[in-house]
């Protein structure tokens, strides 16, 4: 069965075309399926969005559960084409090991992807093929947060776009070519600094700062320097950090707002030429680490993986500190590791210990009711859960939860007639109707969901054409999924059975050759073949029925796809065209479940469609589009982000990863 012709039929092309057994996808979905592709921004949506009574925009990306934590950005390569006519390579995006999973790392990754997407959009807008549906992924316009637990389809067509608006502080990546002493050479992609000038006097040196300051939002920032060579008769090397205006003609530590650990004497310096005893001397092949704990405003150093202790205290919270190194002797060479490679010191454990201490402090915090009549912590949590279940249409689950809570409370009170301060779930028609709609979507019966929605809430689909589009797309995916499953069953059952000449004609050449060869072997060894049984003929009838059903289902799917394309042919939203184009691409695969687009067929993709429709129905009823627990999580994240801006405890906490996953 040639699936390539189906895609041609969907496009209205009845001519023959060469089938590609493994077509390469490069449209709106491909950047989500290939980790090396970056997501993209989109243009303005033409549909209106309702505002709920709480003032929330009816966008699923702005509520807890509809958005998602960002994944690790595995692609570390790319090229930045300037918005002008020039072009230059952008440095690879890497995440230091101790920052992986942190909220700040997620923001930096998202900002990086947004920049790449903006550049690709610029190139797409200025290319002759910008409006083509067959353009590469660089012209795709779907920008999003990273993959969520709700499935790939949610990320592609079920979720509204999210834009990066706030400025995010990146971490250092290399030594700065323009913020250095003139006689310093920057090599190895900006990571190695070599002093190539003449020997400096006692008061002079050659220093260089990194390209970015240490971001306080990291909580702890750390980098290491390897002494590649101390030069001839040299060891006057300083490793540390400094402010942006500190002179680079002096060794770090000798100027105000400059802090360093020196290799010639093992002393530490800050705004003085007279140091304090601190650690051992260091030279060629030694690895020196420097870090700042912004929570305590202290600095520390390490040597060859061993902690040397706190070096400086009371650092200024408002001062941007840059990694800085300096040297005095010709040939002295230092190579930095800003996180591109594993560190000699176990900085990951240090960060985890700091994080564990903060989480322990959180766990020891007691719940305080705002009024004497307010519920205690357990009752408060029960009410949040109950309200969430009722809000999202889990009527039976909400009722079962309420009964279990009441029974448990009475058992603890040792009194079956005790009055329990718990509000039992109230059954209402709207909740039951929403449950019917939700169940239909989760079962893959989109037609049933559309029928119930039109019957109970006719204004919802009329006022939310984006949700209508997502439902229609989801139905198409479900039809493709059914075709794929039936085709898999047909292929698995299409095995050889001993049969007559008529059945032999149905076998392909490969199967015939294998069978004839087996017959020859059997004849040589005296193996007798029995006559075909009645069940063999029954299997043949079943196979024919499956093939007929598959052909009919495929024809229906193609017809629906043509109808869907025609319905949205005049839709000006590029993301709609790209979503349709890539959804149609599923039919080009003989076995879509083994293709790169296979995640689109997963049943998890039904969940976000059901949730967004449920929220739209609630808004139409004058209710909040998000549950109380969702808003609570949003407020918690906002508060933690505030605490993280200055490097405080919030920098070590990622609400979603640490508490919700």
XYZ file of C-alpha atoms in Angstrom, residues 181 183 195-206 230-236 327-332:
27
model
C 44.866 44.306 27.977
C 49.066 42.380 24.630
C 50.384 36.965 27.471
C 52.482 37.670 24.389
C 53.989 41.023 25.360
C 57.144 41.943 27.232
C 57.566 41.373 30.933
C 55.688 43.903 33.022
C 57.036 46.026 35.819
C 56.132 45.378 39.420
C 53.026 47.570 39.223
C 51.802 46.467 35.794
C 50.089 43.359 34.473
C 47.794 42.164 31.692
C 53.315 29.709 33.815
C 55.870 30.917 31.286
C 59.568 31.234 31.872
C 60.345 32.072 35.491
C 56.742 33.112 35.978
C 53.970 32.379 38.411
C 52.576 35.848 38.887
C 49.371 37.679 34.391
C 52.763 39.404 34.196
C 55.283 37.072 32.547
C 55.598 36.375 28.789
C 54.208 32.996 27.772
C 51.858 32.635 30.697
